[in-house]
Amino acid sequence: MTKKKLKNQFTRKIYLHKLFDSVGWLAVSDYFFKYAMTTYKKKPESKKISGRDALYRDKVWFKEFEKQEWILRVDPNIIYMLTILDNHSKKTAILLHGFMSDGDSMAGMFYDLGYNVLLPDARAHGRSSGEYMGRERRYFALD
């Protein structure tokens, strides 16, 4: 084989290697993006409360408590669901939950302390619409 042919084969191998690396990194990036930024909607029956749950008492209290449900329509495609526990107080606690969770278990503590409680479901969580959560609406509860 000539030097030129060997150099071309070597160059081709490098380009193929870079191509496969790029495709691999793209697949890994896509997986982690979907894992971090999208949520799956739980079916109502999957939210059954178990006696083994450390927050069992709080969740049962919240489930049985009479509360108001509000819908906040941001635009025709995006709605946020808000739950309000009225304690006839001038103080209100706004409980913002974390990723893939809800504020149900925290509501009782603030209600017992004399606060009205506002529990908004973040975008793509609970009963709020959307596929992706994102930074652009991180302050929606303050609007």
JSON list of N, CA and C in Angstrom, two decimals, residues 23-71:
[
{"chain": "A", "resi": 23, "resn": "VAL", "atom": "N", "xyz": [-22.73, 10.80, 17.60]},
{"chain": "A", "resi": 23, "resn": "VAL", "atom": "CA", "xyz": [-24.05, 10.17, 17.69]},
{"chain": "A", "resi": 23, "resn": "VAL", "atom": "C", "xyz": [-24.28, 9.63, 19.11]},
{"chain": "A", "resi": 24, "resn": "GLY", "atom": "N", "xyz": [-23.26, 9.05, 19.69]},
{"chain": "A", "resi": 24, "resn": "GLY", "atom": "CA", "xyz": [-23.38, 8.54, 21.06]},
{"chain": "A", "resi": 24, "resn": "GLY", "atom": "C", "xyz": [-23.65, 9.64, 22.06]},
{"chain": "A", "resi": 25, "resn": "TRP", "atom": "N", "xyz": [-22.91, 10.74, 21.96]},
{"chain": "A", "resi": 25, "resn": "TRP", "atom": "CA", "xyz": [-23.13, 11.87, 22.87]},
{"chain": "A", "resi": 25, "resn": "TRP", "atom": "C", "xyz": [-24.50, 12.49, 22.66]},
{"chain": "A", "resi": 26, "resn": "LEU", "atom": "N", "xyz": [-24.95, 12.53, 21.43]},
{"chain": "A", "resi": 26, "resn": "LEU", "atom": "CA", "xyz": [-26.28, 13.06, 21.14]},
{"chain": "A", "resi": 26, "resn": "LEU", "atom": "C", "xyz": [-27.35, 12.19, 21.81]},
{"chain": "A", "resi": 27, "resn": "ALA", "atom": "N", "xyz": [-27.21, 10.87, 21.73]},
{"chain": "A", "resi": 27, "resn": "ALA", "atom": "CA", "xyz": [-28.18, 9.96, 22.35]},
{"chain": "A", "resi": 27, "resn": "ALA", "atom": "C", "xyz": [-28.17, 10.12, 23.88]},
{"chain": "A", "resi": 28, "resn": "VAL", "atom": "N", "xyz": [-26.98, 10.20, 24.47]},
{"chain": "A", "resi": 28, "resn": "VAL", "atom": "CA", "xyz": [-26.88, 10.36, 25.92]},
{"chain": "A", "resi": 28, "resn": "VAL", "atom": "C", "xyz": [-27.47, 11.70, 26.35]},
{"chain": "A", "resi": 29, "resn": "SER", "atom": "N", "xyz": [-27.18, 12.75, 25.61]},
{"chain": "A", "resi": 29, "resn": "SER", "atom": "CA", "xyz": [-27.73, 14.08, 25.94]},
{"chain": "A", "resi": 29, "resn": "SER", "atom": "C", "xyz": [-29.24, 14.09, 25.85]},
{"chain": "A", "resi": 30, "resn": "ASP", "atom": "N", "xyz": [-29.78, 13.46, 24.82]},
{"chain": "A", "resi": 30, "resn": "ASP", "atom": "CA", "xyz": [-31.23, 13.39, 24.65]},
{"chain": "A", "resi": 30, "resn": "ASP", "atom": "C", "xyz": [-31.87, 12.65, 25.82]},
{"chain": "A", "resi": 31, "resn": "TYR", "atom": "N", "xyz": [-31.27, 11.55, 26.23]},
{"chain": "A", "resi": 31, "resn": "TYR", "atom": "CA", "xyz": [-31.80, 10.78, 27.36]},
{"chain": "A", "resi": 31, "resn": "TYR", "atom": "C", "xyz": [-31.86, 11.64, 28.62]},
{"chain": "A", "resi": 32, "resn": "PHE", "atom": "N", "xyz": [-30.75, 12.31, 28.96]},
{"chain": "A", "resi": 32, "resn": "PHE", "atom": "CA", "xyz": [-30.73, 13.11, 30.18]},
{"chain": "A", "resi": 32, "resn": "PHE", "atom": "C", "xyz": [-31.62, 14.34, 30.09]},
{"chain": "A", "resi": 33, "resn": "PHE", "atom": "N", "xyz": [-31.77, 14.92, 28.91]},
{"chain": "A", "resi": 33, "resn": "PHE", "atom": "CA", "xyz": [-32.70, 16.04, 28.75]},
{"chain": "A", "resi": 33, "resn": "PHE", "atom": "C", "xyz": [-34.12, 15.57, 29.05]},
{"chain": "A", "resi": 34, "resn": "LYS", "atom": "N", "xyz": [-34.51, 14.45, 28.47]},
{"chain": "A", "resi": 34, "resn": "LYS", "atom": "CA", "xyz": [-35.86, 13.95, 28.71]},
{"chain": "A", "resi": 34, "resn": "LYS", "atom": "C", "xyz": [-36.06, 13.56, 30.17]},
{"chain": "A", "resi": 35, "resn": "TYR", "atom": "N", "xyz": [-35.04, 13.00, 30.78]},
{"chain": "A", "resi": 35, "resn": "TYR", "atom": "CA", "xyz": [-35.14, 12.60, 32.19]},
{"chain": "A", "resi": 35, "resn": "TYR", "atom": "C", "xyz": [-35.30, 13.82, 33.09]},
{"chain": "A", "resi": 36, "resn": "ALA", "atom": "N", "xyz": [-34.54, 14.88, 32.80]},
{"chain": "A", "resi": 36, "resn": "ALA", "atom": "CA", "xyz": [-34.54, 16.05, 33.68]},
{"chain": "A", "resi": 36, "resn": "ALA", "atom": "C", "xyz": [-35.67, 17.02, 33.40]},
{"chain": "A", "resi": 37, "resn": "MET", "atom": "N", "xyz": [-36.12, 17.13, 32.17]},
{"chain": "A", "resi": 37, "resn": "MET", "atom": "CA", "xyz": [-37.03, 18.20, 31.80]},
{"chain": "A", "resi": 37, "resn": "MET", "atom": "C", "xyz": [-38.47, 17.76, 31.55]},
{"chain": "A", "resi": 38, "resn": "THR", "atom": "N", "xyz": [-38.72, 16.49, 31.41]},
{"chain": "A", "resi": 38, "resn": "THR", "atom": "CA", "xyz": [-40.09, 16.06, 31.17]},
{"chain": "A", "resi": 38, "resn": "THR", "atom": "C", "xyz": [-40.58, 15.26, 32.36]},
{"chain": "A", "resi": 39, "resn": "THR", "atom": "N", "xyz": [-41.87, 15.26, 32.53]},
{"chain": "A", "resi": 39, "resn": "THR", "atom": "CA", "xyz": [-42.47, 14.48, 33.60]},
{"chain": "A", "resi": 39, "resn": "THR", "atom": "C", "xyz": [-43.48, 13.53, 32.99]},
{"chain": "A", "resi": 40, "resn": "TYR", "atom": "N", "xyz": [-43.82, 12.52, 33.71]},
{"chain": "A", "resi": 40, "resn": "TYR", "atom": "CA", "xyz": [-44.88, 11.63, 33.26]},
{"chain": "A", "resi": 40, "resn": "TYR", "atom": "C", "xyz": [-46.08, 11.89, 34.14]},
{"chain": "A", "resi": 41, "resn": "LYS", "atom": "N", "xyz": [-47.23, 11.81, 33.55]},
{"chain": "A", "resi": 41, "resn": "LYS", "atom": "CA", "xyz": [-48.46, 12.06, 34.31]},
{"chain": "A", "resi": 41, "resn": "LYS", "atom": "C", "xyz": [-48.85, 10.78, 35.04]},
{"chain": "A", "resi": 42, "resn": "LYS", "atom": "N", "xyz": [-48.97, 10.88, 36.34]},
{"chain": "A", "resi": 42, "resn": "LYS", "atom": "CA", "xyz": [-49.40, 9.73, 37.12]},
{"chain": "A", "resi": 42, "resn": "LYS", "atom": "C", "xyz": [-50.90, 9.55, 36.97]},
{"chain": "A", "resi": 43, "resn": "LYS", "atom": "N", "xyz": [-51.30, 8.32, 36.87]},
{"chain": "A", "resi": 43, "resn": "LYS", "atom": "CA", "xyz": [-52.73, 8.03, 36.86]},
{"chain": "A", "resi": 43, "resn": "LYS", "atom": "C", "xyz": [-53.25, 8.20, 38.28]},
{"chain": "A", "resi": 44, "resn": "PRO", "atom": "N", "xyz": [-54.50, 8.64, 38.43]},
{"chain": "A", "resi": 44, "resn": "PRO", "atom": "CA", "xyz": [-55.03, 8.86, 39.79]},
{"chain": "A", "resi": 44, "resn": "PRO", "atom": "C", "xyz": [-54.90, 7.64, 40.70]},
{"chain": "A", "resi": 45, "resn": "GLU", "atom": "N", "xyz": [-55.05, 6.45, 40.16]},
{"chain": "A", "resi": 45, "resn": "GLU", "atom": "CA", "xyz": [-54.97, 5.27, 41.02]},
{"chain": "A", "resi": 45, "resn": "GLU", "atom": "C", "xyz": [-53.55, 5.00, 41.48]},
{"chain": "A", "resi": 46, "resn": "SER", "atom": "N", "xyz": [-52.55, 5.60, 40.82]},
{"chain": "A", "resi": 46, "resn": "SER", "atom": "CA", "xyz": [-51.17, 5.37, 41.24]},
{"chain": "A", "resi": 46, "resn": "SER", "atom": "C", "xyz": [-50.79, 6.26, 42.43]},
{"chain": "A", "resi": 47, "resn": "LYS", "atom": "N", "xyz": [-51.64, 7.20, 42.81]},
{"chain": "A", "resi": 47, "resn": "LYS", "atom": "CA", "xyz": [-51.36, 8.07, 43.95]},
{"chain": "A", "resi": 47, "resn": "LYS", "atom": "C", "xyz": [-52.04, 7.57, 45.22]},
{"chain": "A", "resi": 48, "resn": "LYS", "atom": "N", "xyz": [-52.27, 6.27, 45.32]},
{"chain": "A", "resi": 48, "resn": "LYS", "atom": "CA", "xyz": [-52.87, 5.71, 46.52]},
{"chain": "A", "resi": 48, "resn": "LYS", "atom": "C", "xyz": [-51.94, 5.94, 47.70]},
{"chain": "A", "resi": 49, "resn": "ILE", "atom": "N", "xyz": [-52.54, 6.20, 48.84]},
{"chain": "A", "resi": 49, "resn": "ILE", "atom": "CA", "xyz": [-51.77, 6.50, 50.04]},
{"chain": "A", "resi": 49, "resn": "ILE", "atom": "C", "xyz": [-51.54, 5.22, 50.82]},
{"chain": "A", "resi": 50, "resn": "SER", "atom": "N", "xyz": [-50.28, 4.96, 51.13]},
{"chain": "A", "resi": 50, "resn": "SER", "atom": "CA", "xyz": [-49.91, 3.75, 51.85]},
{"chain": "A", "resi": 50, "resn": "SER", "atom": "C", "xyz": [-49.64, 4.09, 53.31]},
{"chain": "A", "resi": 51, "resn": "GLY", "atom": "N", "xyz": [-50.03, 3.18, 54.19]},
{"chain": "A", "resi": 51, "resn": "GLY", "atom": "CA", "xyz": [-49.77, 3.36, 55.62]},
{"chain": "A", "resi": 51, "resn": "GLY", "atom": "C", "xyz": [-48.29, 3.35, 55.95]},
{"chain": "A", "resi": 52, "resn": "ARG", "atom": "N", "xyz": [-47.48, 2.85, 55.04]},
{"chain": "A", "resi": 52, "resn": "ARG", "atom": "CA", "xyz": [-46.03, 2.82, 55.26]},
{"chain": "A", "resi": 52, "resn": "ARG", "atom": "C", "xyz": [-45.37, 4.15, 54.94]},
{"chain": "A", "resi": 53, "resn": "ASP", "atom": "N", "xyz": [-46.09, 5.02, 54.28]},
{"chain": "A", "resi": 53, "resn": "ASP", "atom": "CA", "xyz": [-45.56, 6.33, 53.90]},
{"chain": "A", "resi": 53, "resn": "ASP", "atom": "C", "xyz": [-45.32, 7.16, 55.16]},
{"chain": "A", "resi": 54, "resn": "ALA", "atom": "N", "xyz": [-44.15, 7.78, 55.26]},
{"chain": "A", "resi": 54, "resn": "ALA", "atom": "CA", "xyz": [-43.81, 8.59, 56.43]},
{"chain": "A", "resi": 54, "resn": "ALA", "atom": "C", "xyz": [-44.75, 9.79, 56.58]},
{"chain": "A", "resi": 55, "resn": "LEU", "atom": "N", "xyz": [-45.33, 10.24, 55.50]},
{"chain": "A", "resi": 55, "resn": "LEU", "atom": "CA", "xyz": [-46.22, 11.39, 55.53]},
{"chain": "A", "resi": 55, "resn": "LEU", "atom": "C", "xyz": [-47.69, 10.97, 55.42]},
{"chain": "A", "resi": 56, "resn": "TYR", "atom": "N", "xyz": [-47.98, 9.75, 55.79]},
{"chain": "A", "resi": 56, "resn": "TYR", "atom": "CA", "xyz": [-49.32, 9.18, 55.64]},
{"chain": "A", "resi": 56, "resn": "TYR", "atom": "C", "xyz": [-50.40, 10.07, 56.26]},
{"chain": "A", "resi": 57, "resn": "ARG", "atom": "N", "xyz": [-50.19, 10.47, 57.51]},
{"chain": "A", "resi": 57, "resn": "ARG", "atom": "CA", "xyz": [-51.20, 11.26, 58.23]},
{"chain": "A", "resi": 57, "resn": "ARG", "atom": "C", "xyz": [-51.47, 12.59, 57.53]},
{"chain": "A", "resi": 58, "resn": "ASP", "atom": "N", "xyz": [-50.40, 13.25, 57.07]},
{"chain": "A", "resi": 58, "resn": "ASP", "atom": "CA", "xyz": [-50.56, 14.54, 56.38]},
{"chain": "A", "resi": 58, "resn": "ASP", "atom": "C", "xyz": [-51.29, 14.38, 55.05]},
{"chain": "A", "resi": 59, "resn": "LYS", "atom": "N", "xyz": [-50.98, 13.32, 54.33]},
{"chain": "A", "resi": 59, "resn": "LYS", "atom": "CA", "xyz": [-51.63, 13.10, 53.03]},
{"chain": "A", "resi": 59, "resn": "LYS", "atom": "C", "xyz": [-53.11, 12.76, 53.18]},
{"chain": "A", "resi": 60, "resn": "VAL", "atom": "N", "xyz": [-53.44, 11.97, 54.20]},
{"chain": "A", "resi": 60, "resn": "VAL", "atom": "CA", "xyz": [-54.85, 11.65, 54.46]},
{"chain": "A", "resi": 60, "resn": "VAL", "atom": "C", "xyz": [-55.60, 12.91, 54.84]},
{"chain": "A", "resi": 61, "resn": "TRP", "atom": "N", "xyz": [-55.00, 13.74, 55.70]},
{"chain": "A", "resi": 61, "resn": "TRP", "atom": "CA", "xyz": [-55.63, 15.00, 56.10]},
{"chain": "A", "resi": 61, "resn": "TRP", "atom": "C", "xyz": [-55.91, 15.87, 54.88]},
{"chain": "A", "resi": 62, "resn": "PHE", "atom": "N", "xyz": [-54.93, 15.99, 54.00]},
{"chain": "A", "resi": 62, "resn": "PHE", "atom": "CA", "xyz": [-55.09, 16.84, 52.82]},
{"chain": "A", "resi": 62, "resn": "PHE", "atom": "C", "xyz": [-56.17, 16.29, 51.89]},
{"chain": "A", "resi": 63, "resn": "LYS", "atom": "N", "xyz": [-56.18, 14.99, 51.73]},
{"chain": "A", "resi": 63, "resn": "LYS", "atom": "CA", "xyz": [-57.17, 14.37, 50.83]},
{"chain": "A", "resi": 63, "resn": "LYS", "atom": "C", "xyz": [-58.59, 14.61, 51.32]},
{"chain": "A", "resi": 64, "resn": "GLU", "atom": "N", "xyz": [-58.80, 14.57, 52.62]},
{"chain": "A", "resi": 64, "resn": "GLU", "atom": "CA", "xyz": [-60.14, 14.71, 53.19]},
{"chain": "A", "resi": 64, "resn": "GLU", "atom": "C", "xyz": [-60.54, 16.16, 53.45]},
{"chain": "A", "resi": 65, "resn": "PHE", "atom": "N", "xyz": [-59.61, 17.08, 53.39]},
{"chain": "A", "resi": 65, "resn": "PHE", "atom": "CA", "xyz": [-59.87, 18.49, 53.69]},
{"chain": "A", "resi": 65, "resn": "PHE", "atom": "C", "xyz": [-60.64, 19.14, 52.53]},
{"chain": "A", "resi": 66, "resn": "GLU", "atom": "N", "xyz": [-61.59, 20.02, 52.88]},
{"chain": "A", "resi": 66, "resn": "GLU", "atom": "CA", "xyz": [-62.35, 20.73, 51.84]},
{"chain": "A", "resi": 66, "resn": "GLU", "atom": "C", "xyz": [-61.49, 21.88, 51.32]},
{"chain": "A", "resi": 67, "resn": "LYS", "atom": "N", "xyz": [-61.24, 21.87, 50.03]},
{"chain": "A", "resi": 67, "resn": "LYS", "atom": "CA", "xyz": [-60.36, 22.87, 49.43]},
{"chain": "A", "resi": 67, "resn": "LYS", "atom": "C", "xyz": [-60.96, 23.42, 48.15]},
{"chain": "A", "resi": 68, "resn": "GLN", "atom": "N", "xyz": [-60.45, 24.55, 47.71]},
{"chain": "A", "resi": 68, "resn": "GLN", "atom": "CA", "xyz": [-60.90, 25.16, 46.46]},
{"chain": "A", "resi": 68, "resn": "GLN", "atom": "C", "xyz": [-59.88, 24.83, 45.37]},
{"chain": "A", "resi": 69, "resn": "GLU", "atom": "N", "xyz": [-60.39, 24.55, 44.18]},
{"chain": "A", "resi": 69, "resn": "GLU", "atom": "CA", "xyz": [-59.52, 24.30, 43.03]},
{"chain": "A", "resi": 69, "resn": "GLU", "atom": "C", "xyz": [-59.71, 25.44, 42.04]},
{"chain": "A", "resi": 70, "resn": "TRP", "atom": "N", "xyz": [-58.64, 26.06, 41.62]},
{"chain": "A", "resi": 70, "resn": "TRP", "atom": "CA", "xyz": [-58.70, 27.16, 40.66]},
{"chain": "A", "resi": 70, "resn": "TRP", "atom": "C", "xyz": [-57.89, 26.80, 39.43]},
{"chain": "A", "resi": 71, "resn": "ILE", "atom": "N", "xyz": [-58.30, 27.37, 38.30]},
{"chain": "A", "resi": 71, "resn": "ILE", "atom": "CA", "xyz": [-57.57, 27.19, 37.04]},
{"chain": "A", "resi": 71, "resn": "ILE", "atom": "C", "xyz": [-57.04, 28.55, 36.62]}
]
